[in-house]
Amino acid sequence: MQLSKKETLVELNKIGKNTLMETLGIEITDCGDDFLIARMPVNSRVYQPDGVLHGGATAALAESVGSYASHLFANLDDVFVRGIEITANHLKSVKEGNVYAKATFLHKGRTTQLLDIRITDDNDNLVSVCRLSTISLPKKK
């Protein structure tokens, strides 16, 4: 049975309870056949010492949304998904509001996946461009 979009979002956000995603305030807000979007508030929990969004928090947002997207694609009865490489190019500072990560697949292989993740601010300005590689590994039966 396939879940509705609303049910999928509820389930994805439940998975994030008591994890880094909850600590950073990351919420999955939208999904489709070829994308997944998450939001993260920019506040003191994600600042670097000079009061702007920390690049590590941005990378954590990107890896989270990309990994969630790979999880949606995989048959989790047979495999588990892990991130194997992430790159991030930070282009703009953010001091307040929210940032949004949109993950889209560049490659959807059975074993490896490659995702493009664009991070934007509340005004749709490009903040960071990230790439995430994930791997689907067989579960031991």
mmCIF file with all atom_site columns, C-alpha atoms in Angstrom:
data_model
loop_
_atom_site.group_PDB
_atom_site.id
_atom_site.type_symbol
_atom_site.label_atom_id
_atom_site.label_alt_id
_atom_site.label_comp_id
_atom_site.label_asym_id
_atom_site.label_entity_id
_atom_site.label_seq_id
_atom_site.pdbx_PDB_ins_code
_atom_site.Cartn_x
_atom_site.Cartn_y
_atom_site.Cartn_z
_atom_site.occupancy
_atom_site.B_iso_or_equiv
_atom_site.pdbx_formal_charge
_atom_site.auth_seq_id
_atom_site.auth_comp_id
_atom_site.auth_asym_id
_atom_site.auth_atom_id
_atom_site.pdbx_PDB_model_num
ATOM 1   C CA . MET A 1 1   ? 0.000  0.000   0.000   1.00 0.00 ? 1   MET A CA 1
ATOM 2   C CA . GLN A 1 2   ? 1.332  3.406   -0.963  1.00 0.00 ? 2   GLN A CA 1
ATOM 3   C CA . LEU A 1 3   ? 0.947  6.325   1.440   1.00 0.00 ? 3   LEU A CA 1
ATOM 4   C CA . SER A 1 4   ? -0.585 9.638   0.421   1.00 0.00 ? 4   SER A CA 1
ATOM 5   C CA . LYS A 1 5   ? 1.699  12.655  0.211   1.00 0.00 ? 5   LYS A CA 1
ATOM 6   C CA . LYS A 1 6   ? 0.400  13.954  3.556   1.00 0.00 ? 6   LYS A CA 1
ATOM 7   C CA . GLU A 1 7   ? 0.907  10.555  5.229   1.00 0.00 ? 7   GLU A CA 1
ATOM 8   C CA . THR A 1 8   ? 4.411  10.306  3.761   1.00 0.00 ? 8   THR A CA 1
ATOM 9   C CA . LEU A 1 9   ? 5.366  13.707  5.196   1.00 0.00 ? 9   LEU A CA 1
ATOM 10  C CA . VAL A 1 10  ? 3.978  12.765  8.625   1.00 0.00 ? 10  VAL A CA 1
ATOM 11  C CA . GLU A 1 11  ? 5.913  9.483   8.615   1.00 0.00 ? 11  GLU A CA 1
ATOM 12  C CA . LEU A 1 12  ? 9.157  11.119  7.456   1.00 0.00 ? 12  LEU A CA 1
ATOM 13  C CA . ASN A 1 13  ? 8.946  13.743  10.188  1.00 0.00 ? 13  ASN A CA 1
ATOM 14  C CA . LYS A 1 14  ? 8.235  11.056  12.817  1.00 0.00 ? 14  LYS A CA 1
ATOM 15  C CA . ILE A 1 15  ? 11.487 9.323   11.873  1.00 0.00 ? 15  ILE A CA 1
ATOM 16  C CA . GLY A 1 16  ? 13.384 12.505  12.762  1.00 0.00 ? 16  GLY A CA 1
ATOM 17  C CA . LYS A 1 17  ? 12.280 12.534  16.410  1.00 0.00 ? 17  LYS A CA 1
ATOM 18  C CA . ASN A 1 18  ? 15.168 12.363  18.929  1.00 0.00 ? 18  ASN A CA 1
ATOM 19  C CA . THR A 1 19  ? 17.786 12.793  16.174  1.00 0.00 ? 19  THR A CA 1
ATOM 20  C CA . LEU A 1 20  ? 20.009 15.531  14.794  1.00 0.00 ? 20  LEU A CA 1
ATOM 21  C CA . MET A 1 21  ? 17.120 16.535  12.527  1.00 0.00 ? 21  MET A CA 1
ATOM 22  C CA . GLU A 1 22  ? 14.981 17.378  15.550  1.00 0.00 ? 22  GLU A CA 1
ATOM 23  C CA . THR A 1 23  ? 17.896 19.177  17.255  1.00 0.00 ? 23  THR A CA 1
ATOM 24  C CA . LEU A 1 24  ? 18.365 21.402  14.190  1.00 0.00 ? 24  LEU A CA 1
ATOM 25  C CA . GLY A 1 25  ? 14.617 21.884  13.683  1.00 0.00 ? 25  GLY A CA 1
ATOM 26  C CA . ILE A 1 26  ? 14.617 20.214  10.252  1.00 0.00 ? 26  ILE A CA 1
ATOM 27  C CA . GLU A 1 27  ? 11.138 19.467  8.906   1.00 0.00 ? 27  GLU A CA 1
ATOM 28  C CA . ILE A 1 28  ? 10.264 17.682  5.666   1.00 0.00 ? 28  ILE A CA 1
ATOM 29  C CA . THR A 1 29  ? 7.706  19.958  3.979   1.00 0.00 ? 29  THR A CA 1
ATOM 30  C CA . ASP A 1 30  ? 7.052  18.595  0.475   1.00 0.00 ? 30  ASP A CA 1
ATOM 31  C CA . CYS A 1 31  ? 7.750  15.606  -1.729  1.00 0.00 ? 31  CYS A CA 1
ATOM 32  C CA . GLY A 1 32  ? 7.055  14.352  -5.215  1.00 0.00 ? 32  GLY A CA 1
ATOM 33  C CA . ASP A 1 33  ? 8.156  11.641  -7.619  1.00 0.00 ? 33  ASP A CA 1
ATOM 34  C CA . ASP A 1 34  ? 11.521 13.304  -8.232  1.00 0.00 ? 34  ASP A CA 1
ATOM 35  C CA . PHE A 1 35  ? 12.146 15.672  -5.291  1.00 0.00 ? 35  PHE A CA 1
ATOM 36  C CA . LEU A 1 36  ? 12.002 16.177  -1.539  1.00 0.00 ? 36  LEU A CA 1
ATOM 37  C CA . ILE A 1 37  ? 12.021 19.519  0.309   1.00 0.00 ? 37  ILE A CA 1
ATOM 38  C CA . ALA A 1 38  ? 12.957 20.270  3.919   1.00 0.00 ? 38  ALA A CA 1
ATOM 39  C CA . ARG A 1 39  ? 13.018 23.484  5.968   1.00 0.00 ? 39  ARG A CA 1
ATOM 40  C CA . MET A 1 40  ? 15.403 24.466  8.759   1.00 0.00 ? 40  MET A CA 1
ATOM 41  C CA . PRO A 1 41  ? 15.061 27.578  10.925  1.00 0.00 ? 41  PRO A CA 1
ATOM 42  C CA . VAL A 1 42  ? 18.092 29.841  11.118  1.00 0.00 ? 42  VAL A CA 1
ATOM 43  C CA . ASN A 1 43  ? 18.620 30.707  14.779  1.00 0.00 ? 43  ASN A CA 1
ATOM 44  C CA . SER A 1 44  ? 21.233 30.357  17.516  1.00 0.00 ? 44  SER A CA 1
ATOM 45  C CA . ARG A 1 45  ? 21.082 26.526  17.325  1.00 0.00 ? 45  ARG A CA 1
ATOM 46  C CA . VAL A 1 46  ? 22.631 26.635  13.837  1.00 0.00 ? 46  VAL A CA 1
ATOM 47  C CA . TYR A 1 47  ? 24.845 29.754  14.094  1.00 0.00 ? 47  TYR A CA 1
ATOM 48  C CA . GLN A 1 48  ? 28.561 29.912  13.865  1.00 0.00 ? 48  GLN A CA 1
ATOM 49  C CA . PRO A 1 49  ? 30.132 32.281  16.455  1.00 0.00 ? 49  PRO A CA 1
ATOM 50  C CA . ASP A 1 50  ? 29.573 35.436  14.370  1.00 0.00 ? 50  ASP A CA 1
ATOM 51  C CA . GLY A 1 51  ? 25.787 34.905  14.152  1.00 0.00 ? 51  GLY A CA 1
ATOM 52  C CA . VAL A 1 52  ? 25.316 33.466  10.657  1.00 0.00 ? 52  VAL A CA 1
ATOM 53  C CA . LEU A 1 53  ? 24.242 30.025  9.481   1.00 0.00 ? 53  LEU A CA 1
ATOM 54  C CA . HIS A 1 54  ? 26.990 27.461  10.084  1.00 0.00 ? 54  HIS A CA 1
ATOM 55  C CA . GLY A 1 55  ? 28.159 25.597  6.978   1.00 0.00 ? 55  GLY A CA 1
ATOM 56  C CA . GLY A 1 56  ? 28.107 22.345  8.936   1.00 0.00 ? 56  GLY A CA 1
ATOM 57  C CA . ALA A 1 57  ? 24.428 22.850  9.768   1.00 0.00 ? 57  ALA A CA 1
ATOM 58  C CA . THR A 1 58  ? 23.781 23.520  6.083   1.00 0.00 ? 58  THR A CA 1
ATOM 59  C CA . ALA A 1 59  ? 25.605 20.305  5.167   1.00 0.00 ? 59  ALA A CA 1
ATOM 60  C CA . ALA A 1 60  ? 23.595 18.407  7.816   1.00 0.00 ? 60  ALA A CA 1
ATOM 61  C CA . LEU A 1 61  ? 20.374 19.756  6.265   1.00 0.00 ? 61  LEU A CA 1
ATOM 62  C CA . ALA A 1 62  ? 21.546 18.699  2.798   1.00 0.00 ? 62  ALA A CA 1
ATOM 63  C CA . GLU A 1 63  ? 22.567 15.218  3.911   1.00 0.00 ? 63  GLU A CA 1
ATOM 64  C CA . SER A 1 64  ? 19.309 14.785  5.803   1.00 0.00 ? 64  SER A CA 1
ATOM 65  C CA . VAL A 1 65  ? 17.028 15.715  2.901   1.00 0.00 ? 65  VAL A CA 1
ATOM 66  C CA . GLY A 1 66  ? 19.119 13.728  0.415   1.00 0.00 ? 66  GLY A CA 1
ATOM 67  C CA . SER A 1 67  ? 19.171 10.643  2.630   1.00 0.00 ? 67  SER A CA 1
ATOM 68  C CA . TYR A 1 68  ? 15.425 10.872  3.181   1.00 0.00 ? 68  TYR A CA 1
ATOM 69  C CA . ALA A 1 69  ? 14.938 11.044  -0.599  1.00 0.00 ? 69  ALA A CA 1
ATOM 70  C CA . SER A 1 70  ? 17.080 7.935   -1.083  1.00 0.00 ? 70  SER A CA 1
ATOM 71  C CA . HIS A 1 71  ? 15.092 6.162   1.634   1.00 0.00 ? 71  HIS A CA 1
ATOM 72  C CA . LEU A 1 72  ? 11.864 6.893   -0.247  1.00 0.00 ? 72  LEU A CA 1
ATOM 73  C CA . PHE A 1 73  ? 13.357 5.383   -3.403  1.00 0.00 ? 73  PHE A CA 1
ATOM 74  C CA . ALA A 1 74  ? 14.776 2.232   -1.750  1.00 0.00 ? 74  ALA A CA 1
ATOM 75  C CA . ASN A 1 75  ? 13.003 -0.939  -0.663  1.00 0.00 ? 75  ASN A CA 1
ATOM 76  C CA . LEU A 1 76  ? 13.824 -0.671  3.044   1.00 0.00 ? 76  LEU A CA 1
ATOM 77  C CA . ASP A 1 77  ? 12.746 -4.265  3.659   1.00 0.00 ? 77  ASP A CA 1
ATOM 78  C CA . ASP A 1 78  ? 15.824 -5.386  1.718   1.00 0.00 ? 78  ASP A CA 1
ATOM 79  C CA . VAL A 1 79  ? 18.381 -2.570  2.051   1.00 0.00 ? 79  VAL A CA 1
ATOM 80  C CA . PHE A 1 80  ? 19.529 0.230   4.300   1.00 0.00 ? 80  PHE A CA 1
ATOM 81  C CA . VAL A 1 81  ? 20.776 3.547   2.932   1.00 0.00 ? 81  VAL A CA 1
ATOM 82  C CA . ARG A 1 82  ? 23.893 5.439   4.006   1.00 0.00 ? 82  ARG A CA 1
ATOM 83  C CA . GLY A 1 83  ? 25.474 8.647   2.795   1.00 0.00 ? 83  GLY A CA 1
ATOM 84  C CA . ILE A 1 84  ? 28.965 8.032   1.410   1.00 0.00 ? 84  ILE A CA 1
ATOM 85  C CA . GLU A 1 85  ? 30.067 11.477  0.231   1.00 0.00 ? 85  GLU A CA 1
ATOM 86  C CA . ILE A 1 86  ? 28.815 15.044  0.470   1.00 0.00 ? 86  ILE A CA 1
ATOM 87  C CA . THR A 1 87  ? 30.140 18.256  -1.017  1.00 0.00 ? 87  THR A CA 1
ATOM 88  C CA . ALA A 1 88  ? 28.865 21.725  -0.249  1.00 0.00 ? 88  ALA A CA 1
ATOM 89  C CA . ASN A 1 89  ? 29.587 25.073  -1.847  1.00 0.00 ? 89  ASN A CA 1
ATOM 90  C CA . HIS A 1 90  ? 28.356 27.916  0.357   1.00 0.00 ? 90  HIS A CA 1
ATOM 91  C CA . LEU A 1 91  ? 27.449 31.008  -1.653  1.00 0.00 ? 91  LEU A CA 1
ATOM 92  C CA . LYS A 1 92  ? 25.521 33.353  0.666   1.00 0.00 ? 92  LYS A CA 1
ATOM 93  C CA . SER A 1 93  ? 25.260 34.014  4.410   1.00 0.00 ? 93  SER A CA 1
ATOM 94  C CA . VAL A 1 94  ? 21.934 33.810  6.239   1.00 0.00 ? 94  VAL A CA 1
ATOM 95  C CA . LYS A 1 95  ? 21.255 35.405  9.642   1.00 0.00 ? 95  LYS A CA 1
ATOM 96  C CA . GLU A 1 96  ? 17.549 34.757  10.211  1.00 0.00 ? 96  GLU A CA 1
ATOM 97  C CA . GLY A 1 97  ? 14.424 33.168  8.801   1.00 0.00 ? 97  GLY A CA 1
ATOM 98  C CA . ASN A 1 98  ? 14.506 29.722  7.243   1.00 0.00 ? 98  ASN A CA 1
ATOM 99  C CA . VAL A 1 99  ? 16.544 27.844  4.710   1.00 0.00 ? 99  VAL A CA 1
ATOM 100 C CA . TYR A 1 100 ? 15.032 25.254  2.374   1.00 0.00 ? 100 TYR A CA 1
ATOM 101 C CA . ALA A 1 101 ? 16.751 22.222  0.880   1.00 0.00 ? 101 ALA A CA 1
ATOM 102 C CA . LYS A 1 102 ? 15.411 20.688  -2.306  1.00 0.00 ? 102 LYS A CA 1
ATOM 103 C CA . ALA A 1 103 ? 16.896 17.311  -3.204  1.00 0.00 ? 103 ALA A CA 1
ATOM 104 C CA . THR A 1 104 ? 16.541 15.947  -6.731  1.00 0.00 ? 104 THR A CA 1
ATOM 105 C CA . PHE A 1 105 ? 18.075 12.802  -8.168  1.00 0.00 ? 105 PHE A CA 1
ATOM 106 C CA . LEU A 1 106 ? 20.824 12.977  -10.749 1.00 0.00 ? 106 LEU A CA 1
ATOM 107 C CA . HIS A 1 107 ? 21.194 9.179   -10.644 1.00 0.00 ? 107 HIS A CA 1
ATOM 108 C CA . LYS A 1 108 ? 18.851 6.530   -9.160  1.00 0.00 ? 108 LYS A CA 1
ATOM 109 C CA . GLY A 1 109 ? 20.799 3.299   -9.299  1.00 0.00 ? 109 GLY A CA 1
ATOM 110 C CA . ARG A 1 110 ? 19.983 0.099   -7.434  1.00 0.00 ? 110 ARG A CA 1
ATOM 111 C CA . THR A 1 111 ? 23.198 0.397   -5.420  1.00 0.00 ? 111 THR A CA 1
ATOM 112 C CA . THR A 1 112 ? 24.276 4.040   -5.612  1.00 0.00 ? 112 THR A CA 1
ATOM 113 C CA . GLN A 1 113 ? 22.337 7.268   -5.861  1.00 0.00 ? 113 GLN A CA 1
ATOM 114 C CA . LEU A 1 114 ? 23.513 10.804  -6.600  1.00 0.00 ? 114 LEU A CA 1
ATOM 115 C CA . LEU A 1 115 ? 21.468 13.798  -5.483  1.00 0.00 ? 115 LEU A CA 1
ATOM 116 C CA . ASP A 1 116 ? 21.666 17.506  -6.222  1.00 0.00 ? 116 ASP A CA 1
ATOM 117 C CA . ILE A 1 117 ? 20.588 19.596  -3.231  1.00 0.00 ? 117 ILE A CA 1
ATOM 118 C CA . ARG A 1 118 ? 19.931 23.319  -3.555  1.00 0.00 ? 118 ARG A CA 1
ATOM 119 C CA . ILE A 1 119 ? 19.674 25.362  -0.351  1.00 0.00 ? 119 ILE A CA 1
ATOM 120 C CA . THR A 1 120 ? 17.727 28.634  -0.611  1.00 0.00 ? 120 THR A CA 1
ATOM 121 C CA . ASP A 1 121 ? 16.567 31.295  1.848   1.00 0.00 ? 121 ASP A CA 1
ATOM 122 C CA . ASP A 1 122 ? 13.105 32.777  2.447   1.00 0.00 ? 122 ASP A CA 1
ATOM 123 C CA . ASN A 1 123 ? 13.563 35.031  -0.624  1.00 0.00 ? 123 ASN A CA 1
ATOM 124 C CA . ASP A 1 124 ? 14.571 32.096  -2.860  1.00 0.00 ? 124 ASP A CA 1
ATOM 125 C CA . ASN A 1 125 ? 18.203 33.264  -2.983  1.00 0.00 ? 125 ASN A CA 1
ATOM 126 C CA . LEU A 1 126 ? 20.658 30.421  -3.557  1.00 0.00 ? 126 LEU A CA 1
ATOM 127 C CA . VAL A 1 127 ? 22.614 29.846  -0.324  1.00 0.00 ? 127 VAL A CA 1
ATOM 128 C CA . SER A 1 128 ? 24.458 26.571  -1.013  1.00 0.00 ? 128 SER A CA 1
ATOM 129 C CA . VAL A 1 129 ? 24.780 23.918  -3.689  1.00 0.00 ? 129 VAL A CA 1
ATOM 130 C CA . CYS A 1 130 ? 25.426 20.393  -2.435  1.00 0.00 ? 130 CYS A CA 1
ATOM 131 C CA . ARG A 1 131 ? 25.904 16.927  -3.906  1.00 0.00 ? 131 ARG A CA 1
ATOM 132 C CA . LEU A 1 132 ? 25.248 13.767  -1.942  1.00 0.00 ? 132 LEU A CA 1
ATOM 133 C CA . SER A 1 133 ? 26.140 10.209  -2.884  1.00 0.00 ? 133 SER A CA 1
ATOM 134 C CA . THR A 1 134 ? 24.259 7.446   -1.078  1.00 0.00 ? 134 THR A CA 1
ATOM 135 C CA . ILE A 1 135 ? 24.590 3.696   -1.149  1.00 0.00 ? 135 ILE A CA 1
ATOM 136 C CA . SER A 1 136 ? 21.948 1.006   -0.666  1.00 0.00 ? 136 SER A CA 1
ATOM 137 C CA . LEU A 1 137 ? 23.415 -1.970  1.162   1.00 0.00 ? 137 LEU A CA 1
ATOM 138 C CA . PRO A 1 138 ? 21.681 -5.326  1.608   1.00 0.00 ? 138 PRO A CA 1
ATOM 139 C CA . LYS A 1 139 ? 20.287 -6.140  5.033   1.00 0.00 ? 139 LYS A CA 1
ATOM 140 C CA . LYS A 1 140 ? 21.518 -9.366  6.543   1.00 0.00 ? 140 LYS A CA 1
ATOM 141 C CA . LYS A 1 141 ? 18.681 -11.842 6.676   1.00 0.00 ? 141 LYS A CA 1
#
